[in-house]
XYZ file of C-alpha atoms in Angstrom:
568
model
C 63.844 -30.110 19.443
C 64.182 -28.881 15.848
C 62.934 -32.262 14.536
C 59.998 -32.203 16.984
C 59.040 -28.690 15.887
C 59.053 -29.717 12.229
C 56.883 -32.742 12.962
C 54.382 -30.600 14.865
C 54.226 -28.069 12.032
C 53.694 -30.864 9.497
C 50.820 -32.291 11.520
C 49.276 -28.833 11.925
C 49.466 -28.058 8.212
C 48.021 -31.472 7.373
C 45.107 -30.872 9.717
C 44.429 -27.450 8.194
C 44.493 -28.874 4.677
C 41.967 -31.567 5.507
C 39.627 -29.295 7.496
C 36.405 -28.311 5.675
C 36.102 -24.751 4.379
C 34.081 -22.398 6.577
C 30.373 -22.557 5.819
C 28.830 -19.462 4.264
C 25.217 -19.112 5.325
C 22.963 -17.035 3.081
C 19.350 -16.895 4.210
C 18.411 -13.801 2.208
C 19.476 -13.240 -1.404
C 17.567 -10.969 -3.747
C 18.032 -8.059 -6.090
C 15.047 -6.049 -4.903
C 11.932 -6.321 -2.787
C 10.180 -3.530 -4.716
C 6.708 -4.895 -5.603
C 6.632 -3.107 -8.970
C 9.741 -5.040 -10.032
C 7.419 -7.978 -10.716
C 5.838 -6.091 -13.618
C 6.631 -5.948 -17.320
C 5.493 -2.736 -19.005
C 3.898 -2.193 -22.414
C 4.227 1.467 -23.447
C 1.648 3.081 -25.725
C 1.318 6.548 -27.187
C -2.425 6.367 -26.611
C -3.437 8.390 -29.679
C -1.365 6.055 -31.893
C -2.586 2.715 -30.605
C -6.187 1.973 -31.606
C -9.140 4.228 -32.471
C -11.871 2.495 -30.498
C -14.381 5.359 -30.723
C -14.367 7.644 -33.803
C -16.925 9.817 -31.988
C -14.160 11.514 -29.978
C -11.834 12.230 -32.929
C -12.807 15.938 -33.184
C -11.811 15.941 -36.836
C -12.920 19.529 -37.353
C -11.045 20.916 -34.361
C -8.751 23.913 -34.883
C -10.250 25.208 -38.136
C -7.407 26.586 -40.273
C -4.997 25.307 -37.609
C -6.469 21.836 -37.700
C -5.436 19.138 -35.262
C -6.515 15.859 -36.921
C -4.347 13.898 -39.395
C -1.461 16.168 -40.412
C 0.936 14.057 -42.498
C 4.538 15.120 -43.044
C 6.486 14.744 -46.299
C 7.717 11.130 -46.572
C 11.133 10.150 -45.242
C 12.507 7.314 -47.391
C 8.972 6.514 -48.486
C 7.312 6.592 -45.043
C 5.406 9.650 -43.796
C 5.138 10.637 -40.175
C 2.140 12.493 -38.786
C 1.906 15.377 -36.308
C -1.870 15.473 -35.858
C -4.243 13.409 -33.789
C -5.039 10.010 -35.313
C -7.853 8.803 -33.066
C -6.348 6.411 -30.531
C -8.274 6.510 -27.257
C -9.120 4.744 -24.010
C -11.721 2.584 -25.722
C -9.189 1.277 -28.222
C -6.795 0.458 -25.411
C -9.446 -1.186 -23.244
C -10.589 -3.334 -26.163
C -7.069 -4.774 -26.433
C -6.108 -5.344 -22.810
C -6.502 -9.102 -23.274
C -4.039 -8.908 -26.176
C -1.520 -7.075 -23.967
C -2.033 -9.447 -21.030
C -1.737 -12.527 -23.244
C 1.509 -11.144 -24.656
C 2.945 -11.366 -21.137
C 2.652 -7.798 -19.844
C 1.247 -6.853 -16.453
C 1.422 -3.041 -16.694
C 0.616 -0.454 -19.357
C 2.333 2.921 -19.478
C 0.167 5.497 -21.237
C 1.162 8.984 -22.369
C -0.188 12.010 -20.425
C -3.968 12.327 -20.305
C -4.312 15.994 -19.327
C -5.936 18.634 -21.520
C -3.791 19.966 -24.373
C -4.307 22.919 -26.776
C -6.991 22.709 -29.459
C -4.937 24.080 -32.367
C -1.661 23.265 -34.073
C 1.297 25.345 -32.929
C 2.460 28.209 -35.169
C 5.845 28.851 -33.513
C 9.090 26.917 -33.466
C 10.915 25.257 -36.337
C 9.282 23.011 -38.962
C 9.909 19.284 -38.398
C 12.035 17.273 -40.792
C 13.100 13.668 -41.209
C 15.916 13.819 -38.663
C 14.689 16.634 -36.443
C 13.599 16.700 -32.830
C 12.093 19.482 -30.695
C 10.860 21.061 -33.947
C 7.239 21.870 -33.147
C 5.826 24.103 -35.872
C 2.516 22.722 -37.092
C 2.386 20.060 -34.369
C -0.508 19.268 -32.069
C -0.674 17.912 -28.533
C -1.714 14.401 -29.630
C 1.086 13.018 -27.418
C -0.243 14.701 -24.262
C 2.963 16.433 -23.108
C 1.612 19.986 -23.677
C -0.620 20.267 -20.628
C -2.789 23.339 -20.059
C -5.095 22.011 -17.332
C -3.525 19.189 -15.326
C -6.833 18.321 -13.654
C -8.846 17.973 -16.859
C -8.954 14.975 -19.198
C -8.145 15.690 -22.827
C -11.308 15.392 -24.914
C -9.755 13.018 -27.474
C -9.349 10.166 -24.982
C -12.604 9.294 -23.143
C -15.842 7.818 -24.444
C -19.209 7.304 -22.751
C -18.541 4.699 -20.074
C -14.784 4.750 -20.681
C -13.187 7.604 -18.770
C -9.874 7.406 -16.969
C -11.276 5.648 -13.913
C -13.138 3.190 -16.164
C -9.916 2.358 -17.990
C -8.128 1.865 -14.668
C -10.925 -0.461 -13.496
C -10.757 -2.465 -16.728
C -7.031 -2.900 -16.173
C -7.461 -4.006 -12.573
C -9.950 -6.659 -13.664
C -7.187 -8.155 -15.820
C -4.457 -7.670 -13.197
C -2.780 -4.972 -15.289
C -1.364 -1.902 -13.566
C -1.885 1.553 -15.052
C 1.324 3.591 -15.325
C 0.588 7.257 -16.002
C 3.078 9.489 -17.775
C 3.346 12.823 -15.969
C 5.136 16.110 -16.682
C 6.544 18.324 -13.933
C 8.911 20.489 -15.952
C 6.670 22.361 -18.383
C 3.324 23.034 -19.954
C 2.540 23.759 -23.596
C 4.616 25.765 -26.122
C 4.483 29.370 -25.005
C 6.058 31.868 -27.385
C 7.113 32.480 -30.967
C 3.531 32.163 -32.272
C 2.326 34.329 -35.132
C -0.418 35.480 -32.742
C -1.180 34.516 -29.157
C -3.072 31.243 -29.634
C -5.785 29.998 -27.255
C -4.492 27.767 -24.409
C -0.849 27.855 -25.530
C 1.433 28.987 -22.697
C -1.432 29.002 -20.204
C -2.177 26.969 -17.071
C -5.681 26.515 -15.683
C -6.685 25.297 -12.233
C -9.065 22.596 -11.085
C -12.081 24.871 -11.569
C -10.870 26.267 -14.870
C -9.474 29.534 -13.519
C -6.450 31.013 -15.322
C -3.376 30.612 -13.096
C -0.542 31.430 -15.499
C -0.069 32.954 -18.948
C 3.184 33.317 -20.906
C 1.373 35.828 -23.168
C 3.458 34.764 -26.188
C 6.535 36.389 -24.627
C 10.021 34.841 -24.669
C 11.282 33.940 -21.180
C 13.588 36.945 -20.934
C 10.623 39.302 -21.266
C 8.584 37.724 -18.482
C 8.101 39.651 -15.249
C 7.551 36.989 -12.534
C 7.892 39.533 -9.721
C 5.527 42.103 -11.203
C 2.948 40.048 -13.105
C 1.131 37.297 -11.150
C 0.378 35.436 -14.405
C 4.136 35.110 -15.052
C 5.033 33.853 -11.559
C 4.505 30.166 -12.489
C 7.276 30.324 -15.082
C 11.046 30.567 -15.158
C 12.471 33.548 -17.030
C 15.869 31.927 -17.763
C 15.185 30.721 -21.305
C 17.365 28.313 -23.294
C 20.931 27.768 -22.064
C 23.688 27.052 -24.570
C 25.694 23.979 -23.527
C 28.869 25.992 -23.993
C 27.620 28.532 -21.454
C 26.431 26.140 -18.724
C 24.015 23.313 -18.008
C 21.174 23.100 -20.500
C 19.059 21.683 -17.658
C 19.092 25.082 -15.967
C 17.175 26.572 -18.898
C 14.037 25.708 -20.800
C 13.340 23.128 -23.478
C 12.343 24.309 -26.983
C 9.532 26.895 -26.715
C 7.820 25.061 -23.851
C 6.503 27.034 -20.882
C 9.152 26.284 -18.263
C 7.852 25.939 -14.691
C 9.684 27.699 -11.871
C 10.817 24.890 -9.558
C 11.406 27.372 -6.723
C 7.799 28.566 -6.683
C 5.826 26.642 -3.999
C 2.625 27.213 -5.981
C 4.031 25.089 -8.828
C 4.700 22.175 -6.494
C 1.282 22.512 -4.857
C -0.441 22.532 -8.238
C 1.366 19.457 -9.559
C 1.014 17.420 -6.371
C -2.708 18.129 -6.179
C -3.233 17.417 -9.881
C -1.364 14.119 -9.922
C -2.902 13.020 -6.617
C -6.223 13.460 -8.431
C -5.168 10.913 -11.078
C -3.959 8.500 -8.397
C -7.407 8.720 -6.843
C -8.839 7.934 -10.289
C -6.744 4.765 -10.594
C -3.115 5.504 -11.592
C -0.849 2.932 -9.892
C 2.610 4.237 -10.875
C 4.143 7.264 -12.582
C 6.646 7.656 -15.363
C 8.073 11.176 -14.985
C 8.914 13.027 -18.184
C 12.080 15.213 -18.377
C 13.006 14.557 -14.747
C 16.506 15.928 -15.288
C 15.181 19.404 -16.154
C 13.975 20.041 -12.594
C 16.348 19.997 -9.584
C 16.512 16.986 -7.298
C 15.255 19.119 -4.414
C 11.978 19.598 -6.291
C 11.535 15.871 -6.892
C 12.365 15.103 -3.281
C 9.530 17.369 -2.127
C 7.199 16.033 -4.831
C 7.843 12.347 -4.109
C 7.569 12.828 -0.341
C 4.164 14.428 -0.717
C 2.889 11.851 -3.211
C 4.038 8.972 -0.997
C 2.511 10.620 2.044
C -0.794 10.202 0.219
C 0.058 6.767 -1.250
C 2.906 4.998 0.615
C 5.300 3.043 -1.556
C 4.039 4.608 -4.792
C 6.481 3.628 -7.586
C 7.883 6.224 -9.953
C 10.525 6.120 -12.665
C 11.844 9.096 -14.581
C 13.266 9.990 -17.961
C 16.762 11.462 -17.688
C 17.928 11.261 -21.316
C 21.604 10.635 -20.607
C 23.840 7.649 -21.331
C 26.113 8.296 -18.316
C 24.993 6.124 -15.399
C 26.495 8.496 -12.822
C 24.338 11.336 -14.121
C 21.011 9.533 -14.077
C 21.657 7.592 -10.868
C 21.335 10.724 -8.720
C 17.555 10.597 -9.111
C 17.372 7.107 -7.586
C 18.950 8.024 -4.268
C 16.575 8.452 -1.313
C 17.913 11.920 -0.495
C 16.871 13.034 -4.001
C 13.409 11.527 -3.945
C 14.085 7.835 -4.517
C 12.730 7.870 -8.063
C 13.895 5.083 -10.350
C 14.895 5.891 -13.932
C 14.791 4.539 -17.437
C 18.070 2.696 -18.002
C 19.613 4.684 -20.862
C 23.102 3.117 -20.539
C 21.554 -0.337 -20.999
C 19.444 0.951 -23.903
C 22.617 2.085 -25.651
C 24.269 -1.293 -25.056
C 21.216 -3.230 -26.257
C 21.047 -1.188 -29.443
C 24.677 -2.089 -30.168
C 24.296 -5.747 -29.237
C 21.031 -6.533 -31.033
C 20.863 -3.896 -33.772
C 23.001 -3.590 -36.858
C 26.344 -3.422 -34.984
C 25.871 -6.885 -33.433
C 28.314 -6.329 -30.570
C 28.876 -9.285 -28.255
C 27.284 -9.897 -24.874
C 30.359 -8.346 -23.255
C 28.940 -4.972 -24.340
C 25.894 -5.661 -22.154
C 28.114 -6.652 -19.228
C 29.442 -3.075 -19.151
C 25.931 -1.712 -18.613
C 24.774 -4.084 -15.873
C 26.462 -2.224 -12.983
C 26.019 -5.163 -10.643
C 29.209 -4.252 -8.745
C 29.563 -0.835 -7.076
C 26.571 0.518 -8.938
C 25.925 4.267 -8.702
C 22.190 3.578 -8.440
C 20.282 3.178 -5.188
C 19.154 -0.173 -6.584
C 20.057 -1.215 -10.106
C 17.369 -3.909 -10.036
C 14.615 -1.279 -9.937
C 15.634 0.392 -13.211
C 13.218 0.390 -16.152
C 15.083 -1.347 -18.978
C 14.273 -0.686 -22.639
C 15.854 -0.509 -26.104
C 13.876 2.324 -27.724
C 10.900 4.627 -27.286
C 8.989 7.537 -28.819
C 11.783 10.095 -28.370
C 14.458 8.300 -30.407
C 14.674 6.138 -33.504
C 13.152 2.716 -32.997
C 15.721 -0.074 -32.812
C 17.010 -0.990 -36.269
C 17.194 -4.770 -36.048
C 16.207 -7.923 -37.872
C 13.432 -10.140 -36.542
C 16.139 -12.232 -34.889
C 17.619 -9.087 -33.325
C 14.290 -8.234 -31.701
C 13.917 -11.822 -30.470
C 17.408 -11.755 -28.950
C 16.723 -8.353 -27.380
C 13.546 -9.606 -25.723
C 15.239 -12.765 -24.463
C 17.778 -10.551 -22.680
C 15.282 -7.886 -21.570
C 12.990 -10.387 -19.838
C 15.721 -12.395 -18.084
C 18.344 -9.801 -17.038
C 17.987 -7.439 -14.089
C 15.534 -4.532 -14.300
C 11.878 -3.930 -15.173
C 11.334 -4.533 -18.913
C 9.567 -1.876 -20.982
C 8.534 -2.499 -24.607
C 7.259 0.223 -26.936
C 3.987 -0.473 -28.757
C 4.446 -2.279 -32.064
C 7.896 -3.625 -31.270
C 6.301 -7.038 -30.810
C 6.165 -7.122 -34.634
C 9.139 -4.883 -35.498
C 6.784 -2.011 -36.379
C 8.552 0.990 -37.953
C 11.969 -0.386 -37.011
C 14.781 2.136 -37.353
C 12.387 5.067 -37.800
C 12.815 8.416 -36.015
C 10.126 10.646 -34.547
C 9.103 12.360 -37.799
C 9.882 9.388 -40.011
C 7.278 6.949 -38.702
C 8.337 6.200 -35.109
C 4.961 7.327 -33.713
C 2.758 6.174 -36.562
C -0.675 4.671 -35.971
C -0.653 0.964 -35.100
C -4.309 0.002 -35.361
C -6.575 -2.966 -34.818
C -5.640 -4.739 -38.032
C -1.972 -4.907 -37.022
C -2.905 -6.149 -33.536
C -5.083 -8.878 -35.008
C -2.234 -9.963 -37.309
C 0.517 -9.687 -34.653
C 0.442 -13.372 -33.541
C 1.659 -14.310 -37.025
C 4.952 -12.501 -36.318
C 7.941 -14.545 -35.159
C 8.911 -11.643 -32.900
C 5.489 -11.710 -31.237
C 5.571 -15.467 -30.678
C 9.040 -15.403 -29.107
C 8.227 -12.363 -26.947
C 5.037 -13.967 -25.655
C 7.028 -17.091 -24.754
C 9.749 -15.375 -22.684
C 7.505 -12.666 -21.192
C 5.082 -15.294 -19.920
C 7.927 -17.156 -18.224
C 9.124 -13.991 -16.479
C 5.568 -13.239 -15.328
C 5.473 -16.605 -13.540
C 9.063 -16.623 -12.213
C 9.965 -14.580 -9.097
C 13.692 -15.187 -9.641
C 13.537 -13.420 -13.024
C 11.570 -10.538 -11.543
C 13.536 -9.718 -8.397
C 16.453 -12.128 -8.124
C 20.138 -11.244 -7.817
C 21.951 -11.593 -11.132
C 25.182 -13.587 -10.966
C 27.041 -13.585 -14.316
C 28.721 -16.794 -15.451
C 29.589 -15.796 -19.012
C 28.792 -12.761 -21.169
C 30.914 -13.091 -24.262
C 30.353 -13.093 -28.012
C 27.065 -14.672 -29.017
C 26.402 -16.490 -25.748
C 25.501 -15.521 -22.202
C 24.934 -17.474 -19.023
C 23.876 -16.184 -15.633
C 21.852 -16.990 -12.551
C 18.941 -15.021 -11.097
C 18.548 -15.980 -7.434
C 15.694 -15.039 -5.102
C 15.714 -16.285 -1.494
C 13.425 -14.358 0.827
C 10.864 -14.916 3.552
C 11.094 -18.687 3.439
C 10.907 -19.088 -0.340
C 13.789 -19.866 -2.665
C 14.149 -20.031 -6.421
C 17.122 -19.980 -8.763
C 16.859 -19.442 -12.515
C 19.714 -20.453 -14.770
C 19.538 -18.434 -17.993
C 21.385 -19.430 -21.173
C 21.213 -17.125 -24.200
C 22.425 -17.565 -27.749
C 22.139 -14.766 -30.302
C 24.084 -16.640 -32.949
C 22.733 -18.204 -36.133
C 23.581 -21.754 -35.002
C 22.833 -23.771 -31.879
C 25.697 -23.674 -29.375
C 26.634 -25.764 -26.357
C 27.287 -23.603 -23.340
C 29.723 -25.182 -20.895
C 30.281 -23.675 -17.422
C 32.569 -25.219 -14.798
C 32.620 -22.516 -12.110
C 29.929 -21.671 -9.533
C 27.890 -24.650 -10.663
C 24.815 -25.487 -8.597
C 24.299 -29.259 -8.890
C 20.893 -30.798 -8.523
C 17.571 -31.407 -10.166
C 16.314 -28.538 -12.307
C 13.288 -28.142 -14.551
C 12.787 -26.386 -17.862
C 10.766 -23.218 -17.292
C 8.983 -23.559 -20.644
C 7.800 -27.164 -20.585
C 8.660 -28.525 -17.127
C 11.099 -31.157 -18.417
C 13.495 -32.288 -15.645
C 17.175 -31.512 -16.177
C 20.032 -32.901 -14.075
C 23.139 -30.761 -13.502
C 26.181 -32.358 -11.866
C 29.764 -31.071 -11.763
C 29.389 -28.736 -14.729
C 26.774 -27.054 -16.882
C 26.773 -28.440 -20.413
C 23.582 -27.450 -22.213
C 22.731 -26.567 -25.800
C 21.065 -23.228 -26.488
C 19.211 -22.966 -29.809
C 20.025 -20.333 -32.421
C 18.548 -16.966 -31.394
C 17.117 -18.755 -28.414
C 16.924 -18.925 -24.646
C 16.968 -21.702 -22.074
C 15.663 -21.023 -18.573
C 16.072 -23.749 -15.939
C 14.508 -23.443 -12.486
C 15.449 -24.905 -9.109
C 13.060 -24.284 -6.223
C 15.492 -24.737 -3.337
C 18.096 -22.648 -1.513
C 21.543 -22.402 -3.080
C 23.981 -24.831 -1.438
C 26.980 -24.741 -3.801
C 29.815 -23.155 -1.730
C 31.257 -20.879 -4.446
C 27.824 -19.619 -5.425
C 26.837 -19.032 -1.789
C 29.991 -16.976 -1.329
C 29.083 -14.879 -4.378
C 25.612 -14.273 -2.953
C 26.983 -13.248 0.423
C 29.352 -10.767 -1.246
C 26.558 -9.301 -3.368
C 24.213 -8.873 -0.418
C 26.958 -7.185 1.620
C 27.621 -4.431 -0.930
C 26.707 -0.968 0.343
C 24.171 0.997 -1.680
C 24.287 4.764 -2.238
C 22.060 6.894 -0.044
């Protein structure tokens, strides 16, 4: 009996060993179905891009407190400028073909609402390393709104208003992303005298709705003075005393999030710009207003325009802190990916950290975000020093930005390394101009960006596909982007090399055998039991396979990724 039992067990074990592994069926595999995830965004400070119409420069505006061309003392030989410099809708419209040809399908422009007509006399004077120092500054950037229904006079030209610009973009299949502010208006106190428009809010018909009256927040009387009711009277909060987000920013007129009139005003104003052609919003200083406010705001905007995409600026490098905005219960607003920005700066700037640094910022597993694939990814912008990198560093950064998960955002001029390493008052926001645009194709950065951005524009897997890492170490990276949805299937195999020499990248796990094609030139590539492909120095290889994944290990990874719960 004992011998018979052993024989039966041996047969059973032998049968189990020879039986095929259970099949893992994966019909649907994707990172996101958000339509806006297909876009790549070119960000311009409109006044700094191109002066297409000198007739709207208003060079004599402000008198003794002039607003046009106010240079600062040079910082290491380069002067910043805190006045208007002439960029306008016409200059942007004239260069939409340049932006489209570069590989972008959306343009984010700074706020377009009316700003004060003088330079500010309060605050601290700006210096080479300063921020939120506003003395002598103007509203060239657009973030000092005084009438959120009215277009600032420096931007339009005859036949080129906001709706005309939006129409010109639509003709070229470019989406207009409008920068909006919900936290504040213009600087409001500390002026030598109460200046016109500063600290004031006007309605659709020009009526005065709110006036700070050059008083610090603590001296406002919201309960007793109707003109103060729009504003919070908290004032600045020291970080040692509590959350700075509960107070106000610099001398800006801080809106009272609890006042229903504030919400009504902003919803109506920004709905107006949607009607005029805005197709998405970037929300400035989203972290300075409570999530309950943004939930009410986003619900009302999407009631007017279902599915309207928004992403906010929460200037924080802690993913847990910025992820709260992305959750549906808080408004479902995506955010700029500051943790990835920090990692990219270290990987492609002067520190030259390895790709493992970027792995830490991907958050593909147990992400705190509602959907990490909907984040707006970037490496610098107008509120921080531009990335300090070599030409090769910018090329490597773009190769990652346009192949990894997220919606890529590139700041104007970075396609040529413009003002690299420069802070706000040291050249970061300097005028770009037509001559630099015309010369841009001569830049190696421009040529490489155009190459990879154009591939992403034509590749659904790079836009919305799940990212499955194979290797992120040292100078090389390898990963899949996989998109299987609604009867279509595409896998992109991405190989990156940020080293100075060509390197063979060999992968023996989760290999998808079959016939692939080079995404750049269509050359067929055969992959069998392992991946063994050379990636050029500071280069990228993208191989495409237009068929469902059938490699068992890779299918299992897809099933696991699709089964992960997402925060509510």
